[in-house]
Amino acid sequence: MSSAPSQSLAPPPAAEQDNELGIELSAVIFAVTGDDPKVLAIRHGEARDTHGREGLPSGPLERGHRTLEIGLRSWVERQTLQHLGHVEQLYTFGDRARGEDGRRSLSLAYLALVREARPAGDADASWQSWYRYFPWEDWRGGRPAVLDVLLCGLRAWAAAAERRLADIRADRITLCFGGPQEAGWNEERVLERYELLYEAGLVQESLRENGALRERGTGHGTHAAPAAAGVEMTVDHRRMLALAIARLRGKIKYRPVVFELMPPSFTLLQLQRTVEALSGVRLHKGNFRRLIEQQRLVEETGEATSETGGRPARLVRFRREVLLERPAPGVRLPSGGRR
């Protein structure tokens, strides 16, 4: 009886290698310092491309990582010396050609919140304001001037299409950026706004991808996105950041996640400034305080601070029941609370 043929140990064909999926773990780590919402960015190792673009702490899933979360924590600590507390999975990104080499890979993004911006542990890791990447999202000082440039580009993009498609694009612009005078602005549509700008070719990541395709096909390079489009990030990391901001802006309305970003005790003004920093809008002081009292989120510590510059302000803390009941009501933003 003949023996079974021996199995080849040769590597898989190139076509099969191209179909293999890599798995990358990325962390969107948020903190608030004063009234500035920040994200931990790095320009180091695997998360920095050859052009020195900023990225999120990230790295491939390795055989030594028993779980995805252990792998994530390992990469974050290795690259930034930051020890994460609570983390939650954000989304799995798997779009083709949204990476640097055009090959498909799975990127598992996680959201983490830390109290105050502790110094980054690596010289190439730093805390950056998230409005540096999305300047059109900050309405605390009124309507952002950069919107004029972006909306001009978006409307030209819409007008360049045939009639039916032009109407669809115009409707999407109104949905994402609001109607006349941006009266319908929804602070949670961060990702939709970024994706629309990406599709219109108004952010550098889109020009980078399309330019790479043109270079391979015709030899033409990329153009530069307007400065109003914010700072680009490596691979698909700004898309991850947009989703994380949107997720957090939504969660603060129905879950008390803000306490993850606050010190053990704080003033009501500090809490208001933190919520405003995250939501990107100013809130009426009286209405905000009434909401906090109605929802019974905090209690007084019996102490006061004079660091506010005026008369001593009473210090408060989140009630123990709030910390134990994560699904409890969040800091709801009052309708028409922007001023």
CSV table of C-alpha atoms in Angstrom, one decimal:
chain,number,residue,atom,x,y,z
A,1,MET,CA,0.0,0.0,0.0
A,2,SER,CA,1.4,3.3,-1.0
A,3,SER,CA,2.0,5.9,1.6
A,4,ALA,CA,0.1,9.2,1.7
A,5,PRO,CA,1.8,12.0,-0.1
A,6,SER,CA,3.8,14.3,2.1
A,7,GLN,CA,2.3,17.8,2.7
A,8,SER,CA,4.3,20.7,1.4
A,9,LEU,CA,5.7,23.1,3.9
A,10,ALA,CA,6.2,25.8,1.3
A,11,PRO,CA,4.7,29.3,2.2
A,12,PRO,CA,1.3,30.1,0.8
A,13,PRO,CA,1.1,31.6,-2.7
A,14,ALA,CA,1.4,35.4,-2.9
A,15,ALA,CA,-2.3,35.7,-3.7
A,16,GLU,CA,-3.1,33.9,-0.4
A,17,GLN,CA,-0.7,36.1,1.5
A,18,ASP,CA,-2.4,39.2,0.1
A,19,ASN,CA,-5.7,37.8,1.5
A,20,GLU,CA,-4.3,37.3,5.0
A,21,LEU,CA,-5.6,39.7,7.6
A,22,GLY,CA,-3.4,41.4,10.2
A,23,ILE,CA,-4.9,42.4,13.5
A,24,GLU,CA,-3.9,45.7,15.1
A,25,LEU,CA,-4.9,47.0,18.5
A,26,SER,CA,-5.3,50.8,19.0
A,27,ALA,CA,-6.1,52.9,22.0
A,28,VAL,CA,-7.9,56.2,22.0
A,29,ILE,CA,-7.0,57.6,25.5
A,30,PHE,CA,-8.8,60.7,26.7
A,31,ALA,CA,-8.1,63.1,29.5
A,32,VAL,CA,-9.2,66.7,30.3
A,33,THR,CA,-6.8,69.3,31.6
A,34,GLY,CA,-8.4,72.5,32.6
A,35,ASP,CA,-11.0,73.0,29.9
A,36,ASP,CA,-9.0,71.3,27.2
A,37,PRO,CA,-10.0,67.7,26.1
A,38,LYS,CA,-6.9,65.8,25.1
A,39,VAL,CA,-5.9,62.6,23.4
A,40,LEU,CA,-2.7,60.7,23.8
A,41,ALA,CA,-0.8,60.8,20.5
A,42,ILE,CA,2.6,59.2,19.6
A,43,ARG,CA,5.2,59.7,17.0
A,44,HIS,CA,7.2,56.6,17.8
A,45,GLY,CA,7.6,53.0,16.6
A,46,GLU,CA,4.9,51.2,14.7
A,47,ALA,CA,2.4,54.0,15.1
A,48,ARG,CA,4.6,56.5,13.2
A,49,ASP,CA,4.8,56.2,9.5
A,50,THR,CA,7.7,57.2,7.3
A,51,HIS,CA,6.4,60.8,7.1
A,52,GLY,CA,6.3,61.3,10.8
A,53,ARG,CA,2.5,61.6,11.2
A,54,GLU,CA,1.0,61.4,14.6
A,55,GLY,CA,-0.9,58.3,15.6
A,56,LEU,CA,-2.6,56.5,18.5
A,57,PRO,CA,-0.8,54.0,20.7
A,58,SER,CA,-1.1,50.8,18.8
A,59,GLY,CA,0.6,47.6,17.8
A,60,PRO,CA,-0.2,44.1,16.3
A,61,LEU,CA,-1.8,41.3,18.3
A,62,GLU,CA,1.1,39.0,19.3
A,63,ARG,CA,1.1,35.3,20.2
A,64,GLY,CA,2.1,36.2,23.7
A,65,HIS,CA,-1.1,38.3,24.3
A,66,ARG,CA,-3.6,36.0,26.0
A,67,THR,CA,-6.5,38.4,25.3
A,68,LEU,CA,-7.1,41.4,23.1
A,69,GLU,CA,-7.3,43.7,26.1
A,70,ILE,CA,-4.0,42.4,27.5
A,71,GLY,CA,-2.4,43.0,24.2
A,72,LEU,CA,-3.8,46.6,24.1
A,73,ARG,CA,-2.5,47.4,27.6
A,74,SER,CA,0.8,45.9,26.7
A,75,TRP,CA,1.3,48.2,23.7
A,76,VAL,CA,0.1,51.3,25.6
A,77,GLU,CA,2.4,50.7,28.5
A,78,ARG,CA,5.3,49.9,26.2
A,79,GLN,CA,4.9,53.0,24.1
A,80,THR,CA,3.7,55.6,26.6
A,81,LEU,CA,4.3,54.1,30.1
A,82,GLN,CA,0.6,54.8,30.8
A,83,HIS,CA,-1.3,52.3,33.0
A,84,LEU,CA,-4.9,52.1,31.9
A,85,GLY,CA,-7.8,51.6,34.2
A,86,HIS,CA,-11.2,51.2,32.6
A,87,VAL,CA,-11.2,50.5,28.8
A,88,GLU,CA,-14.0,49.5,26.5
A,89,GLN,CA,-14.0,48.3,22.9
A,90,LEU,CA,-14.9,51.0,20.5
A,91,TYR,CA,-15.2,49.4,17.1
A,92,THR,CA,-13.5,47.1,14.6
A,93,PHE,CA,-12.3,48.8,11.5
A,94,GLY,CA,-11.7,46.6,8.4
A,95,ASP,CA,-12.1,48.8,5.4
A,96,ARG,CA,-9.9,48.0,2.4
A,97,ALA,CA,-7.3,50.5,1.2
A,98,ARG,CA,-7.7,52.7,4.3
A,99,GLY,CA,-4.2,51.7,5.4
A,100,GLU,CA,-0.8,52.9,4.3
A,101,ASP,CA,0.0,50.0,2.0
A,102,GLY,CA,-3.6,49.5,0.7
A,103,ARG,CA,-3.8,46.0,2.2
A,104,ARG,CA,-6.7,44.9,4.3
A,105,SER,CA,-6.3,44.5,8.0
A,106,LEU,CA,-8.5,44.5,11.1
A,107,SER,CA,-8.0,47.4,13.5
A,108,LEU,CA,-9.6,46.9,16.9
A,109,ALA,CA,-10.0,50.3,18.6
A,110,TYR,CA,-10.5,50.8,22.3
A,111,LEU,CA,-11.6,53.8,24.3
A,112,ALA,CA,-10.0,54.6,27.6
A,113,LEU,CA,-10.5,57.5,30.1
A,114,VAL,CA,-7.9,58.7,32.6
A,115,ARG,CA,-8.0,61.4,35.2
A,116,GLU,CA,-6.1,64.4,34.2
A,117,ALA,CA,-3.4,64.4,31.7
A,118,ARG,CA,-0.5,62.6,33.4
A,119,PRO,CA,2.8,63.3,31.7
A,120,ALA,CA,3.4,61.0,28.8
A,121,GLY,CA,6.2,58.5,29.5
A,122,ASP,CA,8.0,58.7,26.2
A,123,ALA,CA,9.5,61.7,24.5
A,124,ASP,CA,7.6,60.8,21.4
A,125,ALA,CA,4.3,60.5,23.3
A,126,SER,CA,2.3,63.7,24.0
A,127,TRP,CA,-1.1,64.9,25.0
A,128,GLN,CA,-2.8,66.8,22.2
A,129,SER,CA,-6.0,68.8,22.2
A,130,TRP,CA,-8.5,66.8,20.1
A,131,TYR,CA,-9.7,70.1,18.5
A,132,ARG,CA,-6.3,70.2,16.9
A,133,TYR,CA,-7.5,67.4,14.7
A,134,PHE,CA,-11.1,68.6,14.4
A,135,PRO,CA,-11.1,72.4,14.7
A,136,TRP,CA,-14.7,72.6,13.4
A,137,GLU,CA,-16.0,70.7,16.4
A,138,ASP,CA,-15.3,73.4,19.0
A,139,TRP,CA,-18.2,75.9,19.3
A,140,ARG,CA,-17.4,77.1,22.8
A,141,GLY,CA,-16.3,80.4,21.4
A,142,GLY,CA,-19.1,80.7,18.9
A,143,ARG,CA,-19.3,79.4,15.3
A,144,PRO,CA,-15.8,78.2,14.2
A,145,ALA,CA,-14.4,80.3,11.4
A,146,VAL,CA,-12.9,77.2,9.7
A,147,LEU,CA,-16.4,76.2,8.7
A,148,ASP,CA,-16.5,78.8,6.0
A,149,VAL,CA,-13.6,77.1,4.2
A,150,LEU,CA,-14.9,73.6,4.7
A,151,LEU,CA,-18.5,74.4,3.7
A,152,CYS,CA,-17.3,76.2,0.6
A,153,GLY,CA,-15.4,73.1,-0.4
A,154,LEU,CA,-18.3,70.8,0.4
A,155,ARG,CA,-20.8,72.8,-1.6
A,156,ALA,CA,-18.4,72.9,-4.6
A,157,TRP,CA,-18.1,69.1,-4.3
A,158,ALA,CA,-21.9,68.7,-4.2
A,159,ALA,CA,-22.4,71.1,-7.2
A,160,ALA,CA,-19.9,69.2,-9.3
A,161,ALA,CA,-22.1,66.1,-9.3
A,162,GLU,CA,-25.1,65.4,-11.6
A,163,ARG,CA,-28.4,66.7,-10.4
A,164,ARG,CA,-29.8,63.8,-8.4
A,165,LEU,CA,-26.4,63.1,-6.7
A,166,ALA,CA,-25.9,66.8,-6.1
A,167,ASP,CA,-29.2,66.9,-4.2
A,168,ILE,CA,-28.2,63.9,-2.1
A,169,ARG,CA,-24.8,65.4,-1.3
A,170,ALA,CA,-26.5,68.8,-0.3
A,171,ASP,CA,-28.8,66.9,2.0
A,172,ARG,CA,-25.9,65.1,3.7
A,173,ILE,CA,-24.1,68.4,4.2
A,174,THR,CA,-27.2,69.9,5.9
A,175,LEU,CA,-27.6,66.8,8.0
A,176,CYS,CA,-24.0,66.8,9.2
A,177,PHE,CA,-23.2,70.5,9.4
A,178,GLY,CA,-26.7,72.0,10.0
A,179,GLY,CA,-28.9,74.3,8.0
A,180,PRO,CA,-28.6,78.0,7.5
A,181,GLN,CA,-26.4,79.5,10.2
A,182,GLU,CA,-25.8,75.8,11.2
A,183,ALA,CA,-29.0,75.9,13.3
A,184,GLY,CA,-29.3,72.1,13.3
A,185,TRP,CA,-25.8,71.4,14.6
A,186,ASN,CA,-25.6,68.0,16.4
A,187,GLU,CA,-22.4,67.6,18.4
A,188,GLU,CA,-22.6,63.8,18.2
A,189,ARG,CA,-22.1,63.6,14.4
A,190,VAL,CA,-18.3,63.9,14.6
A,191,LEU,CA,-17.7,60.7,12.5
A,192,GLU,CA,-20.3,61.6,9.9
A,193,ARG,CA,-18.7,65.0,9.4
A,194,TYR,CA,-15.2,63.6,9.1
A,195,GLU,CA,-16.4,60.9,6.6
A,196,LEU,CA,-18.1,63.5,4.5
A,197,LEU,CA,-15.0,65.6,4.4
A,198,TYR,CA,-13.0,62.5,3.5
A,199,GLU,CA,-15.4,61.6,0.7
A,200,ALA,CA,-15.2,65.2,-0.6
A,201,GLY,CA,-11.4,65.1,-0.6
A,202,LEU,CA,-11.0,67.9,1.9
A,203,VAL,CA,-8.9,66.0,4.5
A,204,GLN,CA,-5.3,65.0,3.9
A,205,GLU,CA,-5.9,61.3,4.6
A,206,SER,CA,-8.3,61.1,1.6
A,207,LEU,CA,-5.8,62.9,-0.6
A,208,ARG,CA,-3.1,60.7,0.6
A,209,GLU,CA,-5.0,57.5,-0.3
A,210,ASN,CA,-6.3,58.8,-3.6
A,211,GLY,CA,-2.9,60.2,-4.4
A,212,ALA,CA,-1.2,56.9,-3.8
A,213,LEU,CA,-3.7,55.2,-6.2
A,214,ARG,CA,-2.9,57.9,-8.8
A,215,GLU,CA,0.8,57.5,-8.4
A,216,ARG,CA,0.5,53.8,-9.0
A,217,GLY,CA,-1.7,54.3,-12.0
A,218,THR,CA,-0.7,57.6,-13.7
A,219,GLY,CA,2.2,59.1,-11.8
A,220,HIS,CA,0.3,62.0,-10.4
A,221,GLY,CA,0.9,62.9,-6.7
A,222,THR,CA,-1.3,64.3,-4.0
A,223,HIS,CA,-2.5,67.8,-3.2
A,224,ALA,CA,-2.7,69.6,0.1
A,225,ALA,CA,-5.9,69.8,2.2
A,226,PRO,CA,-6.8,73.2,3.6
A,227,ALA,CA,-5.4,74.1,7.0
A,228,ALA,CA,-9.0,74.3,8.2
A,229,ALA,CA,-9.3,70.5,7.9
A,230,GLY,CA,-7.1,70.0,10.9
A,231,VAL,CA,-4.0,67.9,11.5
A,232,GLU,CA,-3.9,64.5,9.7
A,233,MET,CA,-3.0,61.3,11.5
A,234,THR,CA,-1.4,58.1,10.3
A,235,VAL,CA,-3.3,55.2,8.7
A,236,ASP,CA,-7.0,55.4,9.8
A,237,HIS,CA,-6.4,56.9,13.3
A,238,ARG,CA,-8.2,60.1,12.9
A,239,ARG,CA,-11.3,58.2,11.9
A,240,MET,CA,-11.0,56.2,15.1
A,241,LEU,CA,-10.6,59.4,17.1
A,242,ALA,CA,-13.7,60.9,15.4
A,243,LEU,CA,-15.8,57.9,16.5
A,244,ALA,CA,-14.4,58.0,20.0
A,245,ILE,CA,-15.3,61.6,20.4
A,246,ALA,CA,-18.8,60.9,19.1
A,247,ARG,CA,-19.2,58.0,21.4
A,248,LEU,CA,-18.1,60.0,24.5
A,249,ARG,CA,-20.3,62.9,23.6
A,250,GLY,CA,-23.2,60.6,23.5
A,251,LYS,CA,-22.4,58.7,26.6
A,252,ILE,CA,-22.1,61.7,28.9
A,253,LYS,CA,-25.8,62.4,28.3
A,254,TYR,CA,-27.0,59.1,29.8
A,255,ARG,CA,-24.1,57.6,31.8
A,256,PRO,CA,-21.9,59.3,34.5
A,257,VAL,CA,-18.7,58.6,32.6
A,258,VAL,CA,-17.5,62.1,33.3
A,259,PHE,CA,-16.3,61.0,36.8
A,260,GLU,CA,-13.6,58.9,35.1
A,261,LEU,CA,-12.0,62.2,33.9
A,262,MET,CA,-12.4,64.2,37.2
A,263,PRO,CA,-10.3,64.3,40.3
A,264,PRO,CA,-11.7,62.9,43.5
A,265,SER,CA,-13.1,66.3,44.5
A,266,PHE,CA,-13.9,69.3,42.3
A,267,THR,CA,-16.1,72.4,42.0
A,268,LEU,CA,-19.3,72.6,40.0
A,269,LEU,CA,-17.6,75.1,37.7
A,270,GLN,CA,-14.8,72.6,37.0
A,271,LEU,CA,-17.5,69.9,36.2
A,272,GLN,CA,-19.3,72.3,33.9
A,273,ARG,CA,-16.1,73.2,32.1
A,274,THR,CA,-15.2,69.6,31.6
A,275,VAL,CA,-18.7,68.8,30.1
A,276,GLU,CA,-18.4,71.9,27.9
A,277,ALA,CA,-14.9,70.8,26.7
A,278,LEU,CA,-16.2,67.3,25.8
A,279,SER,CA,-19.4,68.5,24.1
A,280,GLY,CA,-17.8,71.5,22.4
A,281,VAL,CA,-20.6,73.9,23.4
A,282,ARG,CA,-21.1,76.4,26.2
A,283,LEU,CA,-23.8,75.7,28.7
A,284,HIS,CA,-25.9,78.1,30.8
A,285,LYS,CA,-24.5,78.0,34.3
A,286,GLY,CA,-27.8,78.1,36.1
A,287,ASN,CA,-29.5,75.5,33.9
A,288,PHE,CA,-26.4,73.2,34.3
A,289,ARG,CA,-26.4,73.4,38.1
A,290,ARG,CA,-30.2,72.7,38.3
A,291,LEU,CA,-29.7,69.6,36.1
A,292,ILE,CA,-26.9,68.4,38.4
A,293,GLU,CA,-29.1,68.9,41.5
A,294,GLN,CA,-32.1,67.2,39.9
A,295,GLN,CA,-30.1,64.2,38.9
A,296,ARG,CA,-28.4,64.0,42.3
A,297,LEU,CA,-25.0,63.2,40.8
A,298,VAL,CA,-22.8,64.9,43.3
A,299,GLU,CA,-22.6,65.7,47.0
A,300,GLU,CA,-20.6,68.2,49.0
A,301,THR,CA,-17.4,67.2,50.7
A,302,GLY,CA,-17.6,69.9,53.4
A,303,GLU,CA,-14.5,71.6,52.0
A,304,ALA,CA,-13.8,74.5,49.8
A,305,THR,CA,-11.1,75.8,47.5
A,306,SER,CA,-9.8,79.3,46.8
A,307,GLU,CA,-8.0,78.3,43.6
A,308,THR,CA,-10.8,79.7,41.5
A,309,GLY,CA,-9.5,83.3,42.1
A,310,GLY,CA,-12.7,84.6,43.7
A,311,ARG,CA,-14.5,83.7,46.9
A,312,PRO,CA,-13.9,80.1,48.1
A,313,ALA,CA,-15.9,77.5,46.0
A,314,ARG,CA,-17.4,74.5,47.6
A,315,LEU,CA,-15.9,71.1,46.6
A,316,VAL,CA,-18.1,68.3,45.6
A,317,ARG,CA,-17.7,64.6,44.6
A,318,PHE,CA,-19.7,62.1,42.8
A,319,ARG,CA,-22.1,60.3,45.0
A,320,ARG,CA,-21.2,56.7,45.9
A,321,GLU,CA,-24.4,55.4,44.4
A,322,VAL,CA,-23.6,57.1,41.1
A,323,LEU,CA,-20.2,55.4,41.0
A,324,LEU,CA,-21.8,52.0,41.7
A,325,GLU,CA,-24.6,52.4,39.2
A,326,ARG,CA,-22.9,52.9,35.9
A,327,PRO,CA,-26.1,52.9,33.9
A,328,ALA,CA,-27.4,55.9,36.0
A,329,PRO,CA,-28.3,59.1,34.2
A,330,GLY,CA,-25.5,61.1,32.8
A,331,VAL,CA,-25.0,64.9,32.5
A,332,ARG,CA,-27.9,65.6,30.1
A,333,LEU,CA,-27.2,68.7,27.9
A,334,PRO,CA,-30.3,70.9,28.1
A,335,SER,CA,-32.1,71.5,24.8
A,336,GLY,CA,-30.9,74.8,23.5
A,337,GLY,CA,-28.2,74.8,26.1
A,338,ARG,CA,-25.7,76.3,23.7
A,339,ARG,CA,-25.3,80.0,24.1
